Coordinates of C-alpha atoms in Angstrom, one line a residue:
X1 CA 0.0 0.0 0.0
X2 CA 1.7 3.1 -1.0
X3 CA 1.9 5.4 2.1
X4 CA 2.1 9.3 2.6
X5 CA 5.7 11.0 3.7
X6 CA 6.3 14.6 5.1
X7 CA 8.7 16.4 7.2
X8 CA 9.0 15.8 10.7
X9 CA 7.2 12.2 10.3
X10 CA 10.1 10.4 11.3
X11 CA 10.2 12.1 14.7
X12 CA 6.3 12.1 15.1
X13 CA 5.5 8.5 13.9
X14 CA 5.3 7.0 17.5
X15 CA 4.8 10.5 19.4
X16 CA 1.4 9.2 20.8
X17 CA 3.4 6.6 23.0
X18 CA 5.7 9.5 24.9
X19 CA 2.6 11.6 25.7
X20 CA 2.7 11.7 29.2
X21 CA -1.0 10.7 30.8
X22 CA -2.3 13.2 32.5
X23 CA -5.7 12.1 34.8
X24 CA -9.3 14.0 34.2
X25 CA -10.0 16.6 37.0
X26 CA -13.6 17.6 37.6
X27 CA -14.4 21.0 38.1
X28 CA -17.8 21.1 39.7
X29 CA -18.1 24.8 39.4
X30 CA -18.7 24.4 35.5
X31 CA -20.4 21.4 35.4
X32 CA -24.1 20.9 35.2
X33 CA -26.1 18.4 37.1
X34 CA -22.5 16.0 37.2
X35 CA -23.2 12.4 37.9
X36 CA -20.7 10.4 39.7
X37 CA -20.5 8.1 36.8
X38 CA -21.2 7.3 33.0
X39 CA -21.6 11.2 32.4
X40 CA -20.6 13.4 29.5
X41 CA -17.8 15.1 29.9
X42 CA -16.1 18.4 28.3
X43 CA -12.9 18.7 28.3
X44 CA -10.7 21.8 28.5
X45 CA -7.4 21.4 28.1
X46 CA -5.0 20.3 24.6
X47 CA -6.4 17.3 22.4
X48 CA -3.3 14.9 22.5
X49 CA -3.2 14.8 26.4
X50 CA -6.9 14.8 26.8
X51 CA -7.1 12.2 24.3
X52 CA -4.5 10.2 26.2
X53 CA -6.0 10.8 29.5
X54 CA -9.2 9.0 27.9
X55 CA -7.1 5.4 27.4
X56 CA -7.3 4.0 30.7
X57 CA -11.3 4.8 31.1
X58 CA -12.4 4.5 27.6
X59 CA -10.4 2.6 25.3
X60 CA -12.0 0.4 22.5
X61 CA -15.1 2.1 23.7
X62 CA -16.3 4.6 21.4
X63 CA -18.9 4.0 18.8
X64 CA -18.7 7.3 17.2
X65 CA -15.9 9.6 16.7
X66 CA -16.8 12.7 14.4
X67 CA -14.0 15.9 14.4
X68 CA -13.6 19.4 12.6
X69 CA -9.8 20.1 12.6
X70 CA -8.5 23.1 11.1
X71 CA -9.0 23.0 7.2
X72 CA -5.4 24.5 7.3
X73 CA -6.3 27.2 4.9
X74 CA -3.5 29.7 5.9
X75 CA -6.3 32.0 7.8
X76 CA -6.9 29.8 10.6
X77 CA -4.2 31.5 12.8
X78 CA -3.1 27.6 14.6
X79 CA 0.2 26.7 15.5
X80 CA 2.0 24.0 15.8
X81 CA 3.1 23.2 19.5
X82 CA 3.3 19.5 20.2
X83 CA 6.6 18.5 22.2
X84 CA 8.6 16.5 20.5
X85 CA 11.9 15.9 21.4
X86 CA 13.5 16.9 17.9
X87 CA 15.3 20.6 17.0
X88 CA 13.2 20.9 13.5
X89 CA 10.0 20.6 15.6
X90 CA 10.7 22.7 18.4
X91 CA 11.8 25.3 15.5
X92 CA 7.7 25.2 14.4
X93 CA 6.8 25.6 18.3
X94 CA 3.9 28.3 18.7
X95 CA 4.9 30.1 15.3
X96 CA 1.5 30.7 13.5
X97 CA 0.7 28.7 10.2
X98 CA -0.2 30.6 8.0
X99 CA -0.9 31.1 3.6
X100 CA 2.9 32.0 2.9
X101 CA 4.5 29.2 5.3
X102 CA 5.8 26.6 3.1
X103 CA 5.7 24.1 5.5
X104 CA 2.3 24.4 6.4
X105 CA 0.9 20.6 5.0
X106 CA 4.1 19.4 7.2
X107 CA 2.8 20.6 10.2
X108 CA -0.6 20.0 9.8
X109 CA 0.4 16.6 9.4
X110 CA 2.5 16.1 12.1
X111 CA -0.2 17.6 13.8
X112 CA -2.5 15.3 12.6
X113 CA -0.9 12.0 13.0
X114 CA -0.4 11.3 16.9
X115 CA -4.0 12.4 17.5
X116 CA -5.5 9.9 14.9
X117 CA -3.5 7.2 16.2
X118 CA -5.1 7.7 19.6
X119 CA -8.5 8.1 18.5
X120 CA -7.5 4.7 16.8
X121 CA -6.9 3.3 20.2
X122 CA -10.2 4.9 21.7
X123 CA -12.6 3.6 18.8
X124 CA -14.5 0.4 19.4
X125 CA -14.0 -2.5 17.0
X126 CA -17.4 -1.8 15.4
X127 CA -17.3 2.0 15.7
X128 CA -17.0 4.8 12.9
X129 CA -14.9 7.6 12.9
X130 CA -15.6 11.1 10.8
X131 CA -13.6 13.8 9.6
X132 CA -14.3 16.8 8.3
X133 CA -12.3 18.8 5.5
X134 CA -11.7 20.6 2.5
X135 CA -9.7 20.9 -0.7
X136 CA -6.3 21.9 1.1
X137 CA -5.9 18.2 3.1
X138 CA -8.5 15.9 2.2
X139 CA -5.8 14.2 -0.4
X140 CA -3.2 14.3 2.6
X141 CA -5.9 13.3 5.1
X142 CA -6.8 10.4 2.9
X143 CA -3.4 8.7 3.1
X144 CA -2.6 9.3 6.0
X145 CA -6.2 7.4 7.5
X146 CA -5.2 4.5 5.0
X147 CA -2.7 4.3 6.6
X148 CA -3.5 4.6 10.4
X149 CA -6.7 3.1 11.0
X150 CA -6.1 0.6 7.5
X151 CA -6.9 1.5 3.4
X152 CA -9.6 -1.7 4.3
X153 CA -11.4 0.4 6.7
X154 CA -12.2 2.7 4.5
X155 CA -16.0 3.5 4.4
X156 CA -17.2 6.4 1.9
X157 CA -15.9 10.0 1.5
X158 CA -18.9 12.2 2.3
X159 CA -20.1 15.8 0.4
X160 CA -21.8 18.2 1.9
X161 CA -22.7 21.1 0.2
X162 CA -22.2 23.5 3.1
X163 CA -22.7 27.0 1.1
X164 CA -26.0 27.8 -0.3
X165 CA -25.0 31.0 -2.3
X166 CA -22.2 31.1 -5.1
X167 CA -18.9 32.5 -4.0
X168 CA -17.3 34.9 -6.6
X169 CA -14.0 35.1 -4.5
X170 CA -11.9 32.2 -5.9
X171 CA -9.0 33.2 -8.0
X172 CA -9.8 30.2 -10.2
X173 CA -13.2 30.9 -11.1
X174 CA -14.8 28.1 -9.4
X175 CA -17.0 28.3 -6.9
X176 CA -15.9 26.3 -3.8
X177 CA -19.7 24.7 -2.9
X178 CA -18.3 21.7 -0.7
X179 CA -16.7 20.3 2.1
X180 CA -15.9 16.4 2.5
X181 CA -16.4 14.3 5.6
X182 CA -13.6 11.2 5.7
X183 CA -15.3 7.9 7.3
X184 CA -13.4 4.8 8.5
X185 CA -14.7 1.9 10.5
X186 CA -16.1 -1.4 10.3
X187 CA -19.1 -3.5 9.6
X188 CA -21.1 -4.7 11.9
X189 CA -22.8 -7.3 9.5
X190 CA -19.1 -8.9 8.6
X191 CA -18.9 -9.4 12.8
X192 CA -19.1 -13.8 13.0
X193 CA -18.7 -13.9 16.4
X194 CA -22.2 -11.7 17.2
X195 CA -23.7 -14.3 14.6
X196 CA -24.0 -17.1 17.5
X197 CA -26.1 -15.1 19.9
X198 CA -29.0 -15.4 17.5
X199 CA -31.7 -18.0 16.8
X200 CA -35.3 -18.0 15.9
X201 CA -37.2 -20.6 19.3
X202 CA -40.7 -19.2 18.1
X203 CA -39.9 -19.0 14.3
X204 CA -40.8 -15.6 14.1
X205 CA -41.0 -14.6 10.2
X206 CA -38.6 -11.8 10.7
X207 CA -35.6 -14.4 11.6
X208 CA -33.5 -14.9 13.9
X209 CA -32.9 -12.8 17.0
X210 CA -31.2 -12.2 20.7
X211 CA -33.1 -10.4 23.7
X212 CA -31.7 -7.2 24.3
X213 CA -31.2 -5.0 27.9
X214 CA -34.1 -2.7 27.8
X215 CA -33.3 -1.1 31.5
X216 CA -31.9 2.5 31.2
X217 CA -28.6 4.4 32.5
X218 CA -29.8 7.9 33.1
X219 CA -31.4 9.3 36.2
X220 CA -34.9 10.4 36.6
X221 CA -33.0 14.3 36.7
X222 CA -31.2 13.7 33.7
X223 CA -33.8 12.0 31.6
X224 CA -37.4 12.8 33.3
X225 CA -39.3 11.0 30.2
X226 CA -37.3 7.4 30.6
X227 CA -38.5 7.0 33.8
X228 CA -42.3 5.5 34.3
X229 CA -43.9 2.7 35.2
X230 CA -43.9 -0.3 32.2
X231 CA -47.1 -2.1 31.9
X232 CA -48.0 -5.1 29.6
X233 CA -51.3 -3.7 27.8
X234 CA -52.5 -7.4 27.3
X235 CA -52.0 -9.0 30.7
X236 CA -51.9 -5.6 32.6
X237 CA -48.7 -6.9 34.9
X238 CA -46.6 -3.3 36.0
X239 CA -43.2 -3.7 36.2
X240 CA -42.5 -0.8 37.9
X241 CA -39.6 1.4 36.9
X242 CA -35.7 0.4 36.8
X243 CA -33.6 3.1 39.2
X244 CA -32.1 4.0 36.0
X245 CA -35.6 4.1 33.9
X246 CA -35.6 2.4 30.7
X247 CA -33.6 2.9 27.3
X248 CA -36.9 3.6 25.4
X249 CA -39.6 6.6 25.9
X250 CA -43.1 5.7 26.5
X251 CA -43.7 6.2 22.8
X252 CA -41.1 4.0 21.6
X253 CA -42.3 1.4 24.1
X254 CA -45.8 1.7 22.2
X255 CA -44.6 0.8 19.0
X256 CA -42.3 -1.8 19.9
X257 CA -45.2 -3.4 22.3
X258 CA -47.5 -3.4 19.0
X259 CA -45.0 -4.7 17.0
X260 CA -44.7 -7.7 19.3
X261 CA -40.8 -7.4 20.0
X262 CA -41.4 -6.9 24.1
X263 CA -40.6 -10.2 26.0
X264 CA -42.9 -9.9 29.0
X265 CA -42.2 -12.0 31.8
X266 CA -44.8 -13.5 33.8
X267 CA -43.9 -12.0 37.1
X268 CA -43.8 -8.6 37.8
X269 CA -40.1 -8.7 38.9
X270 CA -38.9 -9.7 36.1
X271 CA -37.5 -7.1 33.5
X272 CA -39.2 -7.0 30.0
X273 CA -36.4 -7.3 26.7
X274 CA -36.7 -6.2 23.8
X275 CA -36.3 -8.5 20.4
X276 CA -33.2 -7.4 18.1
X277 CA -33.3 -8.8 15.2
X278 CA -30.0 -10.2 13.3
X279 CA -31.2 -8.5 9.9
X280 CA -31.1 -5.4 11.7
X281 CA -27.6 -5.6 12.2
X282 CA -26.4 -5.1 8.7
X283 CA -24.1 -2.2 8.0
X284 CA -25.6 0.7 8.8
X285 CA -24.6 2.9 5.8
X286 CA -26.6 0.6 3.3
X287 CA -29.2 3.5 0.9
X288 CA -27.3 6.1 3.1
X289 CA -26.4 8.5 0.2
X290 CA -23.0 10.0 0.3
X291 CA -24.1 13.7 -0.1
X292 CA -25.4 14.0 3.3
X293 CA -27.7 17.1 5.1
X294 CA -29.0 18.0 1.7
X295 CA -30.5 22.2 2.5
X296 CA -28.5 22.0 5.7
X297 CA -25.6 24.9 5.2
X298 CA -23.2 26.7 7.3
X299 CA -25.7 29.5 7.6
X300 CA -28.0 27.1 9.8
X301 CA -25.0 26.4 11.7
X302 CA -24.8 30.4 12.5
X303 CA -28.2 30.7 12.8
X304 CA -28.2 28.0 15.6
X305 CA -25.3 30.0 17.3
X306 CA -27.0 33.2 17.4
X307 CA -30.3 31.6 18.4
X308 CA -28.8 30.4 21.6
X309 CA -26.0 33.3 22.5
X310 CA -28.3 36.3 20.8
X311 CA -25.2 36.9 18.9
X312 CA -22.7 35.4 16.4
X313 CA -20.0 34.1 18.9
X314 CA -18.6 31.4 16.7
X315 CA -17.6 32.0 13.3
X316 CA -18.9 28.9 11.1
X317 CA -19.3 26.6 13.2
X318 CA -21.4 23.0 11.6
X319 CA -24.9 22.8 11.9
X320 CA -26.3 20.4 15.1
X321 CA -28.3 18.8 12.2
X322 CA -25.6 17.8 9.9
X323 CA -23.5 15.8 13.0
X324 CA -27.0 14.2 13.8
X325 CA -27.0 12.3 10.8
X326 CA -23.7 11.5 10.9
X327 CA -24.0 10.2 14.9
X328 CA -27.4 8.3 13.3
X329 CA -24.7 6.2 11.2
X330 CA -22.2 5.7 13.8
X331 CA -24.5 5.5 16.8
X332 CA -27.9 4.4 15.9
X333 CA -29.0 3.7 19.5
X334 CA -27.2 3.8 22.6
X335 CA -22.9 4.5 23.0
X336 CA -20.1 7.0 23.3
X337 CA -19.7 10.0 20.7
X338 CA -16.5 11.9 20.7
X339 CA -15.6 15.0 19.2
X340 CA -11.9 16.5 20.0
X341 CA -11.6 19.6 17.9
X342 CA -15.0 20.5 20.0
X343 CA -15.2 24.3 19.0
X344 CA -18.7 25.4 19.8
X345 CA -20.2 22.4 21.1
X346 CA -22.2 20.9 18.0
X347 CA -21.6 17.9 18.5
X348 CA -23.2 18.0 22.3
X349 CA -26.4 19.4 21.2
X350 CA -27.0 16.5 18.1
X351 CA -26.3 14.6 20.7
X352 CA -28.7 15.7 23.2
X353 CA -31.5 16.2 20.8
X354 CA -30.9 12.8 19.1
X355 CA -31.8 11.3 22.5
X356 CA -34.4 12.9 23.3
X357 CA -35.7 12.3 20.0
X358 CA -35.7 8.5 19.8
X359 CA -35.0 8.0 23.3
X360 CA -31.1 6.5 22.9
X361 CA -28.8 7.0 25.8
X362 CA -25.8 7.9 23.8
X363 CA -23.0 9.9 26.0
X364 CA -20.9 12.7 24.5
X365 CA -17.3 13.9 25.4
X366 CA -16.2 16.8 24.0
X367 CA -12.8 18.2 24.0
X368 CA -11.7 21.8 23.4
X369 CA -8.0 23.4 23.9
X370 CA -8.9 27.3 23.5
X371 CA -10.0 29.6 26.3
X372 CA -13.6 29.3 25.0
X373 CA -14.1 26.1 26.6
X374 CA -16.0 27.3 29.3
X375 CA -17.4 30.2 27.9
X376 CA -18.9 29.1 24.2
X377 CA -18.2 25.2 24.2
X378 CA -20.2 24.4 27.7
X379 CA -22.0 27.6 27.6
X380 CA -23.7 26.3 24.6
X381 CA -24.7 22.5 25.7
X382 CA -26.0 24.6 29.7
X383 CA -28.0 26.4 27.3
X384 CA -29.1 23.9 25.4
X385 CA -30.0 21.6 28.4
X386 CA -31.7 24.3 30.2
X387 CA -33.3 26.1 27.3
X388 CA -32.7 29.3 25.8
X389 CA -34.9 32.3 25.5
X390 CA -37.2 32.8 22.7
X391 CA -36.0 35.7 20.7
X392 CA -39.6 36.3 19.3
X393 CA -41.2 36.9 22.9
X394 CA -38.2 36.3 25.2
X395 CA -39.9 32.9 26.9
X396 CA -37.7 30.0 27.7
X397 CA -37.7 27.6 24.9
X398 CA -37.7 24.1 26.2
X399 CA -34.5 22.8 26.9
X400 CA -33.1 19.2 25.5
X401 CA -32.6 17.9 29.5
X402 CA -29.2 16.2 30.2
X403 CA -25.9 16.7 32.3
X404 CA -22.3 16.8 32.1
X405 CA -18.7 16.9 33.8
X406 CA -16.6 19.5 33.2
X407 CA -13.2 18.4 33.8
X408 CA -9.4 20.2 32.8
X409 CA -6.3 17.9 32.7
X410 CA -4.3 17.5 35.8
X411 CA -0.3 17.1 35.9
X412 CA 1.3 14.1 34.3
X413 CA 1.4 11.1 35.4
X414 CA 3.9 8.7 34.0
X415 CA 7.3 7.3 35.0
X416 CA 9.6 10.2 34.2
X417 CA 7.1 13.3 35.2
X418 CA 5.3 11.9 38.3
X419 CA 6.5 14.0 40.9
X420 CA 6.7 17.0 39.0
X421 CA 4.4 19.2 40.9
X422 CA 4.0 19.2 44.7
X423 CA 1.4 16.5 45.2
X424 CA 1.4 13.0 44.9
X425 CA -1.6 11.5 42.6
X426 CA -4.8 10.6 43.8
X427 CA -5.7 7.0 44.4
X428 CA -7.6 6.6 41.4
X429 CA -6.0 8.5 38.9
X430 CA -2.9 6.2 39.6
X431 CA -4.7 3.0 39.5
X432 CA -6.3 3.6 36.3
X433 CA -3.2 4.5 34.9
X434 CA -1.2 1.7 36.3
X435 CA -4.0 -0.7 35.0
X436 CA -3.7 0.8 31.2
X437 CA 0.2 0.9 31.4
X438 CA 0.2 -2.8 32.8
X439 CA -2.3 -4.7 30.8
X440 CA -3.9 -1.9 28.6
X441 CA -7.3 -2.8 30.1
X442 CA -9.5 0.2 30.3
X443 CA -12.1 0.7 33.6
X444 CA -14.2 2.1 31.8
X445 CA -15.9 5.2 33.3
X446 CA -15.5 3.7 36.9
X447 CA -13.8 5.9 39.4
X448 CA -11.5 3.5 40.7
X449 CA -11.5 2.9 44.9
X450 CA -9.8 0.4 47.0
X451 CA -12.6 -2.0 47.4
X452 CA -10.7 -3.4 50.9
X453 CA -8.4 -3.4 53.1
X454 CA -6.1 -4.9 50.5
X455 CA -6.3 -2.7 48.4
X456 CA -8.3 -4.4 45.5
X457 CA -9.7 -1.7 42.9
X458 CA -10.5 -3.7 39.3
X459 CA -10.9 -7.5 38.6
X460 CA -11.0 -8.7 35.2
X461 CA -12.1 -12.1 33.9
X462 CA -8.9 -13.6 35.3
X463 CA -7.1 -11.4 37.9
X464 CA -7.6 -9.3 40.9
X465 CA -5.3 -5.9 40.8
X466 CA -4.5 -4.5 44.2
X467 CA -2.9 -0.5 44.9
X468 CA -1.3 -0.5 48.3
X469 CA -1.4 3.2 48.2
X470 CA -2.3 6.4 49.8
X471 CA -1.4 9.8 48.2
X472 CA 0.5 10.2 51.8
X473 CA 4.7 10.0 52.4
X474 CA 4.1 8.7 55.8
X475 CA 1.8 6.0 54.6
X476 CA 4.5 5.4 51.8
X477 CA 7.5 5.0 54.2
X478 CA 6.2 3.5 56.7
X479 CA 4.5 -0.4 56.9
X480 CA 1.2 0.2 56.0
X481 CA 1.7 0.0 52.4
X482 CA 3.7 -2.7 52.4
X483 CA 3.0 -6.2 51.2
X484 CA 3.8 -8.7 54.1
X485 CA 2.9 -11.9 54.5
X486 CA -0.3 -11.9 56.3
X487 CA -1.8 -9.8 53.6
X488 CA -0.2 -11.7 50.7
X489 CA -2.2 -14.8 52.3
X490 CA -5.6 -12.8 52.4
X491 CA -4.9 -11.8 49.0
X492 CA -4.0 -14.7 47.5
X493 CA -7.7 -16.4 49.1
X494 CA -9.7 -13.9 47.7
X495 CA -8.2 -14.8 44.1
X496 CA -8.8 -18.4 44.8
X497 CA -12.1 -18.2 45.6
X498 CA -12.9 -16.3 42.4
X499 CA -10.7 -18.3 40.2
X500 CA -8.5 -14.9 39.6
X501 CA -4.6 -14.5 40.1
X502 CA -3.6 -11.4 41.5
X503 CA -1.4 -8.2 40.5
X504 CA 0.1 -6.3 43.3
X505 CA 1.2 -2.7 43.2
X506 CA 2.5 -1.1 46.1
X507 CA 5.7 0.3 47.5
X508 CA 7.6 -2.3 48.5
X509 CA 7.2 -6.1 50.4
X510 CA 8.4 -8.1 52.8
X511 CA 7.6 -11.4 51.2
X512 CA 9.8 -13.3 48.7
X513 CA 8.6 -13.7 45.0
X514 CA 9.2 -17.3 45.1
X515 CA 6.6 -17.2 47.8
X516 CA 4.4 -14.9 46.5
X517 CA 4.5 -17.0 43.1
X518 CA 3.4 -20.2 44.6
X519 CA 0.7 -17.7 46.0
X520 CA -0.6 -17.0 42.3
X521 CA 0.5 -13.1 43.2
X522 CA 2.8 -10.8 40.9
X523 CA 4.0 -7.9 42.6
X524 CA 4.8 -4.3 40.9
X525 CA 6.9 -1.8 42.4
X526 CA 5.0 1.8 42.2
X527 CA 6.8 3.5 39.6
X528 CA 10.3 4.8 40.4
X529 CA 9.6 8.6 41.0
X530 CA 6.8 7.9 44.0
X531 CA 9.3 5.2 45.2
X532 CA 11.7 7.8 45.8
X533 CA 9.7 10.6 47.0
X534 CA 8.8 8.6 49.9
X535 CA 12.7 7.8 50.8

């Protein structure tokens, strides 16, 4: 497969890898309605460490990625400031890009490449990824998503035809009518190993099919109209309401109760399921026409902005009902959505109306770098939640529901800049981080706690990991975190009794690994820089 070469790519190819992690940290103050867990989050803070902060918590989860990076026009006004360790990129550092820089495709790939790569890492193995662009990288971007996510993945190359009126500006003549949008992913269809789940035990003439979760994750504040009571209309049995409400509206419940694709158990304990049908599975982007949001332009996306801020805040941003189409494809139903290059919050508000709409649960994280993180990006999606006034009569138009975390990135965590700062890392930033770094397992959006007095914080189809830590010196210097024998013994029961080994992390031990192997535990020294903070 031929593949794409620029300057710099040498030094850039594994950059992604030396990013140091750096852990999420909530900043209630900006958030809306937060939920402990499985909320949406924004982001403030620069793509490539947000975007490796993500790993430990949501790797190979992502159904849908969609991003609007800079077009690199020359008018954009970014620069390039990634640190690489290499003299010709620290020579681009913070020096704007611009029409007259030669060297401007260079950056923007090198720019590029490291972020892909990690979105890569973050996109589950049936997920879809977009990207939006124009005429100035779309052959560049082409190669270079060949060759990143694989030439096999490709799935269609979008047109939208974002201007409604001709432009006259062109030195060429021509006017510039459209933008492209870049997808990669998989099929879902092509999947043999989802093939099993499905049979057909009451030969219904629509084929085979598996019982799907019906019960909700969103609280009664978050999404009001997910929670009611469930009642069978033929046998009248009430099965109450899941603390979480359902997936589906009360409308949607109608229809799939008429369509006979409820499975209603006879007791009222029980939790209904809904029939999915294999057939429905098929690759979601069969009839879907590749000139997408046909009368949607980038003067609906302006329209929106000053509809909500009573001004023009945001210079073109995308309209919330081109990415709704675009999520429809990735995300039909329920999952994450992921936008890095955030700018106004678009992506946010498809999302939120999308749910409300058809009653999916989908999450979004958004991600933003510039100062207007707070003040446009999650401005927008409060507003939108809440409801915004009515510019006709200045009443509150009804607001979309919904919450979100508002996090910025804390300092890095990683073997050579743990202890760069003054404090030591909290419990569970440092867990999920030692749990990517060790056996790339991701916890998901779980905010990791020592379960016991031992320490244990995940456990994974095999083994038990255990943090003997405290973000303390004293705790680290003294005994208490210390693995002795007593504790190895207690550890190594638990395991037993769930058919797990176990991983030990902690500062040091007072046990022999030849004992603690015939124990079925592996210990791991904390890394090196917290080792020798506490000595």
């Amino acid at each position: 497969m031929p593949t794409l070469d620029f300057k710099g790519k040498q030094h850039i190819y594994a950059h992604h890898l030396t990013v140091p992690y750096r852990p999420l940290v909530p900043d209630a103050g900006r958030s809306l309605n937060p939920m402990e867990a499985e909320d949406n989050l924004i982001i403030h803070g620069d793509n490539l460490h947000a975007l490796k902060a993500l790993l430990p918590h949501y790797a190979g989860k992502v159904k849908c990625i969609y991003i609007d990076p800079p077009y690199n026009t020359g008018n954009e006004g970014w620069a390039y400031n990634d640190n690489v360790n290499s003299l010709l990129m620290r020579e681009w550092l913070d020096k704007t890009v611009d029409g007259e820089d030669l060297e401007r495709h260079d950056k923007w790939l090198c720019m590029m490449w490291p972020r892909l790569h990690l979105l890569k890492e973050l996109l589950a193995e049936d997920g879809v990824i977009f990207v939006s662009i124009d005429d100035n990288e779309q052959h560049h971007l082409r190669m270079m998503m060949d060759e990143i996510f694989g030439e096999e993945s490709f799935l269609a190359e979008l047109v939208w035809k974002s201007r409604q009126n001709r432009d006259n500006r062109n030195v060429t003549g021509a006017s510039i009518d459209h933008e492209y949008i870049l997808c990669y992913g998989t099929s879902i269809r092509g999947d043999e190993r989802k093939t099993g789940l499905y049979s057909n035990p009451d030969n219904d003439p629509r084929g085979d099919w598996a019982s799907g979760n019906m019960v909700g994750l969103a609280t009664v504040e978050a999404r009001p109209n997910l929670h009611f009571d469930l009642i069978d209309p033929e046998t009248g049995i009430n099965y109450g309401c899941p603390p979480r409400g359902w997936r589906y509206d009360q409308s949607r419940m109608a229809e799939l109760a008429s369509e006979g694709r409820i499975l209603w158990p006879e007791n009222p304990e029980g939790r209904p399921r809904v029939k999915v049908f294999l057939d429905e599975l098929q690759n979601t982007f069969t009839g879907f026409s590749s000139i997408v949001a046909d009368g949607i332009f980038t003067r609906n996306g302006t329209r929106e902005i000053e509809e909500i801020f009573g001004s023009r805040v945001f210079e073109f941003p995308k309209s919330y009902e081109l990415i709704r189409q675009l999520i429809l494809q990735g995300c039909p139903d329920d999952g994450i959505v992921l936008d890095s290059f955030a700018g106004s919050g678009t992506t946010a508000h498809a999302v939120l109306a999308l749910n409300q709409g058809d009653g999916g649960n989908r999450k979004f994280i958004l991600v933003e770098c510039e100062d207007y993180a707070d003040t446009i990006t999650a401005e927008r999606v409060r507003r939108v939640i809440n409801g915004v006034p009515d510019a006709r009569d200045t009443a509150l138009r009804e607001g979309l529901g919904g919450s979100f975390t508002y996090c910025t990135l804390g300092a890095p965590i990683d073997v050579e800049g743990m202890l760069t700062g003054d404090e030591l890392p909290e419990y569970s930033a440092l867990a999920a981080y030692l749990l990517h770094t060790s056996d790339g397992l991701s916890a998901g959006t779980s905010k990791l706690t020592p379960q016991n007095e031992d320490g244990l914080f995940y456990s994974s189809d095999s083994t038990d990991y255990h943090l003997l830590y405290e973000p303390d010196l004293d705790y680290l210097r003294n005994s208490d975190g210390m693995l002795n024998e007593e504790r190895a013994r207690r550890i190594s029961q638990l395991g037993k009794q769930n058919g797990r080994k176990a991983v030990v992390f902690g500062p040091g031990k007072y046990i022999g690994q030849r004992e603690l192997t015939s124990l079925g535990i592996i210990f791991c020294q904390l890394p090196y820089e917290i080792h020798k903070a506490a000595h």
